[in-house]
Short mmCIF file of C-alpha atoms and ligand atoms in Angstrom, two decimals:
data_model
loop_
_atom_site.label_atom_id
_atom_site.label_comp_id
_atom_site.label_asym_id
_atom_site.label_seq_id
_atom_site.Cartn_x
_atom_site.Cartn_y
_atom_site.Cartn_z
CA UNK A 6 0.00 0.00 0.00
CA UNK A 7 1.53 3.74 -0.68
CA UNK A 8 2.22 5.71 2.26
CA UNK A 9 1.54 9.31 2.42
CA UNK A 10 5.31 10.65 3.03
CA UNK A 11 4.12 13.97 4.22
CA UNK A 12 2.61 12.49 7.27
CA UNK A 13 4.18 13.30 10.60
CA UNK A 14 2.32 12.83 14.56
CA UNK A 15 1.56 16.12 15.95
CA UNK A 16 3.70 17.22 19.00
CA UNK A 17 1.08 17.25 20.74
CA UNK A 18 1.91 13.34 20.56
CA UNK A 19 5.43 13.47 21.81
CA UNK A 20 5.95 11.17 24.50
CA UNK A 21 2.37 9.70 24.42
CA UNK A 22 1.75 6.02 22.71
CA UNK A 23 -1.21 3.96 23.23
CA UNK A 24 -1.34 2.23 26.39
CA UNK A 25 1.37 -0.22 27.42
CA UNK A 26 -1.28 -3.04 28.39
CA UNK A 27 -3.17 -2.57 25.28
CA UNK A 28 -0.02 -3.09 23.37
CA UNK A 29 0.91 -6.29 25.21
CA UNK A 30 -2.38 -7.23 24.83
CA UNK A 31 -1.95 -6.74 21.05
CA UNK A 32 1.09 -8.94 21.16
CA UNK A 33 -0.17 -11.59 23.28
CA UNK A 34 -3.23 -11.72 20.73
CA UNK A 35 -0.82 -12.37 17.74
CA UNK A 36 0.38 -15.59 19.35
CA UNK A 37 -2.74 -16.81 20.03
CA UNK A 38 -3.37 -16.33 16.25
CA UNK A 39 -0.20 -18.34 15.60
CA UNK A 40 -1.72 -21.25 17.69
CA UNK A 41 -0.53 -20.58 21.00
CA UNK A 42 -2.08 -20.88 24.17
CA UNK A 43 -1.87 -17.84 26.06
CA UNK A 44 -3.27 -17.06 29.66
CA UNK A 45 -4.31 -13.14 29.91
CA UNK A 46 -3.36 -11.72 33.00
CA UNK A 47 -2.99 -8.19 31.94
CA UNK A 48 -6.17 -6.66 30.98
CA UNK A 49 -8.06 -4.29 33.90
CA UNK A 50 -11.46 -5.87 33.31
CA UNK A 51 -13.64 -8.80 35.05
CA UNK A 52 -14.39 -11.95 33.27
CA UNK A 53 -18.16 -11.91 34.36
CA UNK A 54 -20.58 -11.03 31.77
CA UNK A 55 -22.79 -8.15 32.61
CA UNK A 56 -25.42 -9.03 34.61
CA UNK A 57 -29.13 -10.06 33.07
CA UNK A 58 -30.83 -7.43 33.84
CA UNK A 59 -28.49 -4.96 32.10
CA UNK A 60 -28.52 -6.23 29.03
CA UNK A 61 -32.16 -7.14 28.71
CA UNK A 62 -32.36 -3.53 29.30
CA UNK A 63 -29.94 -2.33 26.77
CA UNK A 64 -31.96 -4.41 24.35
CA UNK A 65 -35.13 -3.08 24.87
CA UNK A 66 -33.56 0.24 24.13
CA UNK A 67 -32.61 -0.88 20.97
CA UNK A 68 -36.77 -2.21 20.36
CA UNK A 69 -38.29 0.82 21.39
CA UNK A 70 -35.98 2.77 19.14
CA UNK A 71 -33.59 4.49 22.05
CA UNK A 72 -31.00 5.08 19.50
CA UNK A 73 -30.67 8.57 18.24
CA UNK A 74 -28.54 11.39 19.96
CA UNK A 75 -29.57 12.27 23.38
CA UNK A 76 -28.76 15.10 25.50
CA UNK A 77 -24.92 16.18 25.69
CA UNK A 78 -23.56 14.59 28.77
CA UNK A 79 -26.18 11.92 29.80
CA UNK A 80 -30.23 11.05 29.75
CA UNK A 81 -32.30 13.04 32.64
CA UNK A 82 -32.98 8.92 33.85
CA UNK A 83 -29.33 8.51 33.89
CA UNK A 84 -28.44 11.33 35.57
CA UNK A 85 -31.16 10.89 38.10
CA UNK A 86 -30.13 7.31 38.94
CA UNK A 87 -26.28 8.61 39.53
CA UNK A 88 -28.35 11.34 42.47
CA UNK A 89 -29.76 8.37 43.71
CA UNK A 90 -26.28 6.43 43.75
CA UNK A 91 -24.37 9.12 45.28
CA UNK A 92 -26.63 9.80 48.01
CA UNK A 93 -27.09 6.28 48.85
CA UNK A 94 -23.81 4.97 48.29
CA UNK A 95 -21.55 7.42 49.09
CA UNK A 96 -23.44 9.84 51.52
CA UNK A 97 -22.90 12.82 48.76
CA UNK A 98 -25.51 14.78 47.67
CA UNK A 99 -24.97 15.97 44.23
CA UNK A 100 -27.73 18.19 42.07
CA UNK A 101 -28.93 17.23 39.14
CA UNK A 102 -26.62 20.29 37.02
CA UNK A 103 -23.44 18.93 39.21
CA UNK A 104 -23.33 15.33 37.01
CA UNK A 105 -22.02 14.79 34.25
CA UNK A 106 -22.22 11.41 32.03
CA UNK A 107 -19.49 10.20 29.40
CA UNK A 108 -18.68 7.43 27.52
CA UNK A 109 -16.40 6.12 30.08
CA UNK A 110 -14.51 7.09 33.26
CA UNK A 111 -11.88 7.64 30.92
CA UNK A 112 -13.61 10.41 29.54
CA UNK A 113 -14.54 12.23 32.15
CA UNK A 114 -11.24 12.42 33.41
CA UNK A 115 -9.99 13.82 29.95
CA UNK A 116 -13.04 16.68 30.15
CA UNK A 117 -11.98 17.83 33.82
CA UNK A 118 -8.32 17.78 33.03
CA UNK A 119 -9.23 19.28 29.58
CA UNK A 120 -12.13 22.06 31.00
CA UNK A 121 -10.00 23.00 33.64
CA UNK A 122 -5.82 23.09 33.41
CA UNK A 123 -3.90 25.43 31.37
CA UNK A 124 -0.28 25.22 29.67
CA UNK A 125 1.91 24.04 32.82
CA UNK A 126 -0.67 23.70 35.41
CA UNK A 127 0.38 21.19 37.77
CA UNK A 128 -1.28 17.92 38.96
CA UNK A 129 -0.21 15.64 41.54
CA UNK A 130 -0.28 11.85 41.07
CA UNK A 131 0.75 9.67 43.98
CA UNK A 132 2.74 6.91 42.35
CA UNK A 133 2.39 3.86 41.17
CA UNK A 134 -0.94 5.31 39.27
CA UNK A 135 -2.87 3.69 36.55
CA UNK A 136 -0.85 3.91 32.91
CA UNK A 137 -3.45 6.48 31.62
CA UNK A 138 -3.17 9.49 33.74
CA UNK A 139 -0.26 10.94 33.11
CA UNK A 140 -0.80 11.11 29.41
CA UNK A 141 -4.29 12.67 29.70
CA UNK A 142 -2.89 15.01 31.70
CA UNK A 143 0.10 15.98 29.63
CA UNK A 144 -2.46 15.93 26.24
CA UNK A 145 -4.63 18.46 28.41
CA UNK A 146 -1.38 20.63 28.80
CA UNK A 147 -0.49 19.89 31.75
CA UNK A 148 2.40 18.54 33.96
CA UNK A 149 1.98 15.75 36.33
CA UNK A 150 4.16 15.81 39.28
CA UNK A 151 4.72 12.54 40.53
CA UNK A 152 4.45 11.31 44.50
CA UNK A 153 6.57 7.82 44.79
CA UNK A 154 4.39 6.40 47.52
CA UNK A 155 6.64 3.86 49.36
CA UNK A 156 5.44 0.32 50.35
CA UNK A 157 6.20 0.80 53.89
CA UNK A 158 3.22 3.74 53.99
CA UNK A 159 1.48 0.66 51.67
CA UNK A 160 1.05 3.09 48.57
CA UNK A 161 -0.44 5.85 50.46
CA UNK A 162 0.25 9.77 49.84
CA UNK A 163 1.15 11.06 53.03
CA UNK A 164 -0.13 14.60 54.40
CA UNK A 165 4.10 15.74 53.92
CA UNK A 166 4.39 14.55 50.65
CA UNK A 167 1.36 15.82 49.57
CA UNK A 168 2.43 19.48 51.30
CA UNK A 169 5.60 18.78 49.79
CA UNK A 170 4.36 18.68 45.83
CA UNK A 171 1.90 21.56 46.06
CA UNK A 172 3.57 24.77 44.21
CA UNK A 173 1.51 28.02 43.27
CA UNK A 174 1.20 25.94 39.88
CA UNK A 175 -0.72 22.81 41.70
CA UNK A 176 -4.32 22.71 40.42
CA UNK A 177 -4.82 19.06 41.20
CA UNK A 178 -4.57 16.50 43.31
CA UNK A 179 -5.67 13.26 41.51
CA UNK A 180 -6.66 10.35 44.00
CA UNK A 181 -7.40 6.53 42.64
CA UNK A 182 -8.55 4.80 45.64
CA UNK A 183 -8.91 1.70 45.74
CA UNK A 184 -5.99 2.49 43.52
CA UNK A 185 -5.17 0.64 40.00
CA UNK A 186 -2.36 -1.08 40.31
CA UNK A 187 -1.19 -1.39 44.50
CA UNK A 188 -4.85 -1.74 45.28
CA UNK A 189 -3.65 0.50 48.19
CA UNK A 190 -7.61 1.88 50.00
CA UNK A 191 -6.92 5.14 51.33
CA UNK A 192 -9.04 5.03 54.89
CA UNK A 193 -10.95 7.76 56.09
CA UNK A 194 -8.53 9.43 58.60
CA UNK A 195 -5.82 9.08 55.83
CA UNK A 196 -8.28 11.12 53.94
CA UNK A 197 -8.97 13.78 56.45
CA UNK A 198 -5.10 14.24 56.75
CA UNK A 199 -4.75 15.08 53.55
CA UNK A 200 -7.94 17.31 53.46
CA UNK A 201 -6.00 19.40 55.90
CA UNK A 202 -2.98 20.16 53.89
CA UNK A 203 -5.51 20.92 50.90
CA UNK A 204 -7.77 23.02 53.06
CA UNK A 205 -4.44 25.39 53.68
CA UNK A 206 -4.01 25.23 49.55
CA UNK A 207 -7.56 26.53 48.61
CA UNK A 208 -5.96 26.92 45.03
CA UNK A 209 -5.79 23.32 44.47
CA UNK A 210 -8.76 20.43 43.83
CA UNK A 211 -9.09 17.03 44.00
CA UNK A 212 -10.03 14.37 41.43
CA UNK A 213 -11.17 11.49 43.16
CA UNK A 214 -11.31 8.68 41.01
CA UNK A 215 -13.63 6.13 42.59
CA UNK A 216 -13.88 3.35 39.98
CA UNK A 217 -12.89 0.47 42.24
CA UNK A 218 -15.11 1.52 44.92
CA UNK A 219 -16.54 -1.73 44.90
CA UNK A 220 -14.06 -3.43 45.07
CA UNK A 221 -12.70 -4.17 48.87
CA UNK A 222 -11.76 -7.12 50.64
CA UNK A 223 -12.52 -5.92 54.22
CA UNK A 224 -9.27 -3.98 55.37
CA UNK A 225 -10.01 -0.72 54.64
CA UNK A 226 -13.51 0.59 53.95
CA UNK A 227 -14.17 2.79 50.73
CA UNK A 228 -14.67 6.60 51.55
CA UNK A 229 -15.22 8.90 49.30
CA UNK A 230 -12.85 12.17 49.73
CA UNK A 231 -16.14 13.98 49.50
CA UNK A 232 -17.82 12.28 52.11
CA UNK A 233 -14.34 12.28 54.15
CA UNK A 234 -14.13 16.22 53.76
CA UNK A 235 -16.97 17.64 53.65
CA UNK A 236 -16.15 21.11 53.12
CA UNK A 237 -13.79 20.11 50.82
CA UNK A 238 -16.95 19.43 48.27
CA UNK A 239 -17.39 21.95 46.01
CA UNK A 240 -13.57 21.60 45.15
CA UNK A 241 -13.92 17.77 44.75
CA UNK A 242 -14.70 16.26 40.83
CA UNK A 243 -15.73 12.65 42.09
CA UNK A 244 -15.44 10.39 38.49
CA UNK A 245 -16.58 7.16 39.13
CA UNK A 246 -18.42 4.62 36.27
CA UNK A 247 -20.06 1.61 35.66
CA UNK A 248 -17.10 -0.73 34.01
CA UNK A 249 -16.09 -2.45 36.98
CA UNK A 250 -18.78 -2.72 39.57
CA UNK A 251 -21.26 -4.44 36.52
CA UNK A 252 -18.54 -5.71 34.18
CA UNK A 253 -19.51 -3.22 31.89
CA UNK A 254 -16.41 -1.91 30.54
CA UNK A 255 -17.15 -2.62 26.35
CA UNK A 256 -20.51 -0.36 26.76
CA UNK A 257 -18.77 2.83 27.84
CA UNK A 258 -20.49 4.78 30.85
CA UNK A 259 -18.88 6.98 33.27
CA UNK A 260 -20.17 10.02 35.65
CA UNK A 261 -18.68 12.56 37.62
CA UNK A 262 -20.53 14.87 40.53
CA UNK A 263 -18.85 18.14 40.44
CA UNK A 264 -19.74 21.69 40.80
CA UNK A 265 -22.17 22.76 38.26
CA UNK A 266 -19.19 25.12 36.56
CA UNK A 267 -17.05 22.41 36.21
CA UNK A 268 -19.77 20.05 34.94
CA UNK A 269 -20.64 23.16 32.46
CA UNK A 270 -17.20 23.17 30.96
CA UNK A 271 -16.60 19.39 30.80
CA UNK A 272 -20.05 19.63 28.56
CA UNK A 273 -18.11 21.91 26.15
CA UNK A 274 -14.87 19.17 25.79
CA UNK A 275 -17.69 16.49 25.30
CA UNK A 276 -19.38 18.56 23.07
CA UNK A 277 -16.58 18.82 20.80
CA UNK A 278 -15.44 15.57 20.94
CA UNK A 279 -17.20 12.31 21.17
CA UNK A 280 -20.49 14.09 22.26
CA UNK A 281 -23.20 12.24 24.11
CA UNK A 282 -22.32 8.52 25.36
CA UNK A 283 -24.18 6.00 22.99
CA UNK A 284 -28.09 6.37 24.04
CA UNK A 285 -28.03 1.79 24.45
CA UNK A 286 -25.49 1.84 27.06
CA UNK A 287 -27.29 4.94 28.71
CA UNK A 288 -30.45 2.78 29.30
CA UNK A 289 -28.48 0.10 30.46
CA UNK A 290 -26.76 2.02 32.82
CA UNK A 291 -29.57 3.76 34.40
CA UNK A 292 -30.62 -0.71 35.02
CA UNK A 293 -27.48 -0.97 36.40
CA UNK A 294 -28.13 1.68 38.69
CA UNK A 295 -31.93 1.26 39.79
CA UNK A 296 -32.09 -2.23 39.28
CA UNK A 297 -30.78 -5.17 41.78
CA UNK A 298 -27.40 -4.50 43.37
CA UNK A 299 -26.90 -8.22 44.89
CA UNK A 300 -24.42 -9.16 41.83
CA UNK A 301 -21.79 -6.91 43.07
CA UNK A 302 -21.42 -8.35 46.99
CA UNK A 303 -21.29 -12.00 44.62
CA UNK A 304 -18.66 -10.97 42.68
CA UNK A 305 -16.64 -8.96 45.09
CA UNK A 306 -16.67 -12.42 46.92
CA UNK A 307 -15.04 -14.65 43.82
CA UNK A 308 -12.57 -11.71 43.55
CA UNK A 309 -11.30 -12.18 47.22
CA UNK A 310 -10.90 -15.58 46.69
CA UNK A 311 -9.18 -15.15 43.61
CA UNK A 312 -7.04 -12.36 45.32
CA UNK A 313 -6.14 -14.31 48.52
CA UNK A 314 -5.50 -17.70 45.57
CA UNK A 315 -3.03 -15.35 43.48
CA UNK A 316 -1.41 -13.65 46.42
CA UNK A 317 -0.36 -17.11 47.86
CA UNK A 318 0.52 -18.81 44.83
CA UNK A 319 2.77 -15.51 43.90
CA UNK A 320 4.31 -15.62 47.68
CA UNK A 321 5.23 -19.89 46.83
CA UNK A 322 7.15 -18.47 43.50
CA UNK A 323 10.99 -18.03 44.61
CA UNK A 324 11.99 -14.37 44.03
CA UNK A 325 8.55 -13.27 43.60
CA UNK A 326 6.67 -11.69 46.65
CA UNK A 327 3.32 -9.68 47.09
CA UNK A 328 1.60 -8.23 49.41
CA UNK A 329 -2.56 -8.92 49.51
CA UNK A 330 -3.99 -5.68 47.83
CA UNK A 331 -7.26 -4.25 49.73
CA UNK A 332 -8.91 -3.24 46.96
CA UNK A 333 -9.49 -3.70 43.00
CA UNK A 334 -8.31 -6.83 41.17
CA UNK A 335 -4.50 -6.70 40.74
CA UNK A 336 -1.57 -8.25 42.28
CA UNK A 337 2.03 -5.39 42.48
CA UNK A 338 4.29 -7.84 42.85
CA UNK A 339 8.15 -7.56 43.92
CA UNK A 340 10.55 -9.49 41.19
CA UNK A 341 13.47 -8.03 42.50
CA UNK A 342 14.91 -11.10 43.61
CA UNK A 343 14.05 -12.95 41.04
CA UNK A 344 15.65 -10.63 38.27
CA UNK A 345 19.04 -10.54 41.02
CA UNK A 346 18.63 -14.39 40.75
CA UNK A 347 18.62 -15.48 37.08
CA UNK A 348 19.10 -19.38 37.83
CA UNK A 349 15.21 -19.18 39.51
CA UNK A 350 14.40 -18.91 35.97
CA UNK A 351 17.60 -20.45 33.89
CA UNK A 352 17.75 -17.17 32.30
CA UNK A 353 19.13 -13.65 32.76
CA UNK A 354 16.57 -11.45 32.92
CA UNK A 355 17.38 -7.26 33.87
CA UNK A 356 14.34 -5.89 34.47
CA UNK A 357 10.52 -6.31 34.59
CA UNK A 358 9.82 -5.15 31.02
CA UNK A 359 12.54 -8.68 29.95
CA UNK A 360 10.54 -10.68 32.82
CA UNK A 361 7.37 -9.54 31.46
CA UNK A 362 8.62 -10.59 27.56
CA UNK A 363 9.84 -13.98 28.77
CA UNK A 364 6.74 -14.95 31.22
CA UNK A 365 4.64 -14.30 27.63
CA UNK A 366 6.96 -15.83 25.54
CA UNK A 367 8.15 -18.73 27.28
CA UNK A 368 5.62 -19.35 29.85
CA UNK A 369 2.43 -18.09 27.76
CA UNK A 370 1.14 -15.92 30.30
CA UNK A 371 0.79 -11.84 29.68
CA UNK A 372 1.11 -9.49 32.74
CA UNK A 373 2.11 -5.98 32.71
CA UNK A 374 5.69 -4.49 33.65
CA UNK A 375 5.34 -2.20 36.70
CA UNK A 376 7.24 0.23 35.05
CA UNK A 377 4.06 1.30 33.26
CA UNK A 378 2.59 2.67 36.07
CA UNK A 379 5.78 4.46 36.95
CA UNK A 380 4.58 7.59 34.73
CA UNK A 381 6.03 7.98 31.62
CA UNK A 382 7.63 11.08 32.22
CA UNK A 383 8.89 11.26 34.88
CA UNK A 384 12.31 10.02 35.20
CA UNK A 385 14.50 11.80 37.42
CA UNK A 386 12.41 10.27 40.38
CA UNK A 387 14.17 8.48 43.20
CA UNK A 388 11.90 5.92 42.79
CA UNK A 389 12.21 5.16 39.33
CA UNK A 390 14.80 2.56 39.39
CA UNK A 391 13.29 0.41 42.32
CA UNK A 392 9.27 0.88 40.32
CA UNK A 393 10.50 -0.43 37.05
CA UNK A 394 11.60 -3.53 39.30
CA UNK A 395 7.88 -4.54 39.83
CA UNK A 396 5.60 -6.47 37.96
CA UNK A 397 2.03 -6.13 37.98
CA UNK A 398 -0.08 -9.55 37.74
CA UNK A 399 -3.48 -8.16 36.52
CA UNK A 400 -6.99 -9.64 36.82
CA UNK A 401 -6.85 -12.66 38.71
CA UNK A 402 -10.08 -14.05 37.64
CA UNK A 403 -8.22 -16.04 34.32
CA UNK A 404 -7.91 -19.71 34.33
CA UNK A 405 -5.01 -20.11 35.92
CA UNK A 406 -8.04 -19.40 38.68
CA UNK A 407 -10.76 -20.92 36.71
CA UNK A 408 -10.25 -24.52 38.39
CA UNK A 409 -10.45 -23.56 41.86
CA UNK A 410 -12.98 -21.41 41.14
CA UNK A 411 -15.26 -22.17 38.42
CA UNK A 412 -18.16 -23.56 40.53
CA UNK A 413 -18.15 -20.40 42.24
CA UNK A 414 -18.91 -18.35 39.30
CA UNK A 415 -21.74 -19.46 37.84
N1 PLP B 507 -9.63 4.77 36.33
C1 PLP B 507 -8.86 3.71 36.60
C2 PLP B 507 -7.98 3.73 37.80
C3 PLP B 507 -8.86 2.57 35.76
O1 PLP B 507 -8.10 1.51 36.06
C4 PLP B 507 -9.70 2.59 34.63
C5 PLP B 507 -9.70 1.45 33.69
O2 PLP B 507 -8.91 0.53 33.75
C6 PLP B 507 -10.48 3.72 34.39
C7 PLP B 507 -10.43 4.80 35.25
C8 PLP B 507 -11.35 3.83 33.16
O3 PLP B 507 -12.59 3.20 33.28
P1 PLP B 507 -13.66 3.28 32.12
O4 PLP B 507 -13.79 1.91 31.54
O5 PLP B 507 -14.94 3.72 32.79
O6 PLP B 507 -13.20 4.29 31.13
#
């Protein structure tokens, strides 16, 4: 096929390249087209299928002709159902003009960063943080500033380091808790710490990415920074969606509750870009919602068995150790001693970007370095060195669970 020579990636682009665990993903897919058997530990979605309910629903939108555009940034039903959700979930009381609905949580983090930061506006990211938000950020123009989080504080910000980040240019603080990939649950007085250093920074916000809410095994229970801090409200975006609590991550819903300005200008980015989220998944969603909530305790249940199955079998690996994640469905795991001991493996192996190429390779299995949630970006850190020596086992629920489990799933 020609190629058009003139063609070059906008700077805008520099430095940003689609996701590292789509691209395994991509490569672990080619060898299962060459015949091989490959076991996929690196995608961030559940197995289940979305529940009954949900999709009946979503098909009856399609009969009764649901499928033209709707309004900009989600259905009155929709919207009304997220109210309900906040209020009863999460003790937040959010009006109607303060949520906003996109076509993914990924979205609505691209509006706020988008609506709201200008060239060189700063945003803090306690590290390790999922692969996507320091590219959103830098696409939006701005800078993320890093926060290694040590394992010692298990993953958690503390109150000094977050004091410690926050410059005149700070505009946000972005949270992920339960966070993708440490599963680290920031608790509620771990919250209200933090709250103070922010309440003495009235320039900055906080994006509280809530996604895994659902997620806990027991340790820690979920609080929502809104519902930790109170008066720390109107200068909290709270994102939060429906692919992970109803395995819904192929139809694309995600909400925020915000203050109605900010919802006003994430309506323009949306607006201009992929405009309302598909009118199907909308209906579906608004099921998902309303309808019966008993999947997600069920679920929740075969992912803590899962969790404690994967922890332990990671722990009886020489050179490999983990520690049991509170929240979401990932295993961090330490390698370092197995990449300082090569004849674990029979081969030399520097670093967990090699481990993670010869575990799919040799072994068939496709994980994700932990480098990739070291920030691309921001080398320079202390930490840098010692995070590209993890490696993240994602989504336990594959069949290297399957046998111990399968009766459990339904
Ligand atoms: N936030 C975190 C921490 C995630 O891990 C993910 C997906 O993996 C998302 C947001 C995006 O979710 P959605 O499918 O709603 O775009």
């Amino acid at each position: 096929m020609m190629q058009w020579s003139e063609f070059s990636r906008s700077e805008k682009l520099d430095g940003i390249n689609v996701s590292e665990i789509i691209r395994i993903g991509i490569e672990a897919n080619k060898l299962v087209a060459n015949g091989q058997d490959i076991i996929f530990l690196n995608a961030g979605e559940p197995d289940f299928p979305t529940p009954d309910n949900v999709k009946m629903a979503g098909i009856k939108a399609i009969i009764d002709n649901q499928t033209r555009y709707t309004a900009l940034d989600g259905i009155p039903a929709l919207k009304e159902a997220i109210r309900q959700k906040f209020l009863r979930e999460n003790n937040l009381d959010y009006k109607i003009s303060e949520i906003s609905v996109g076509p993914g949580a990924k979205q609505l983090l691209f509006n706020v960063f988008m609506a709201t930061l200008n060239q060189g506006d700063e945003v803090v990211v306690p590290m390790p943080c999922w692969t996507s938000y320091f590219d959103i950020i830098r696409i939006a123009g701005g800078v993320p500033v890093a926060v290694q989080c040590s394992v010692e504080e298990g993953f958690r910000m503390t109150a000094e380091q977050l004091r410690a980040a926050i410059t005149p240019k700070t505009r946000w603080l972005l949270l992920n808790s339960p966070s993708n990939p440490t599963g680290t649950v920031y608790g509620k007085d771990h919250l209200e710490a933090l709250g103070d250093v922010l309440r003495q920074n009235p320039h900055v916000g906080i994006v509280s990415d809530d996604i895994y809410e659902h997620i806990t095994y027991g340790g820690t229970p979920f609080v929502s920074m809104a519902h930790a801090c109170p008066d720390l409200k109107p200068r909290v975006v709270t994102v939060n969606g429906v692919s992970k609590a109803y395995s819904m991550t192929g139809w694309r819903i995600g909400y925020a509750g915000a203050s109605a300005e900010i919802v006003a200008a994430m309506a323009v980015v949306q607006s201009q870009s992929s405009s309302n989220p598909c009118s199907i998944s909308q209906v579906a969603a608004v099921e998902a919602l309303n309808g019966t909530q008993d999947n997600i305790a069920v679920r929740r249940d075969v992912f803590q068995r899962r969790r404690d199955l994967s922890v332990a079998a990671l722990n009886d690996i020489p050179g490999i150790s983990c520690r049991a994640p509170e929240g979401a469905f990932y295993a961090f795991a330490d390698i370092r001693e197995l990449v300082a001991n090569p004849e674990v493996i029979k081969k030399q192996v520097r670093n967990d970007k090699e481990l993670c190429h010869y575990f799919l390779h040799t072994c068939g299995v496709a994980v994700v370095p932990g480098s990739c949630f070291g920030g691309r970006g921001s080398s320079g850190s202390p930490m840098q060195h010692r995070t590209r020596l993890w490696c993240c086992i994602r989504s336990y629920e594959k069949r290297c669970a399957a046998p111990y489990w399968s009766s459990g799933i339904g």
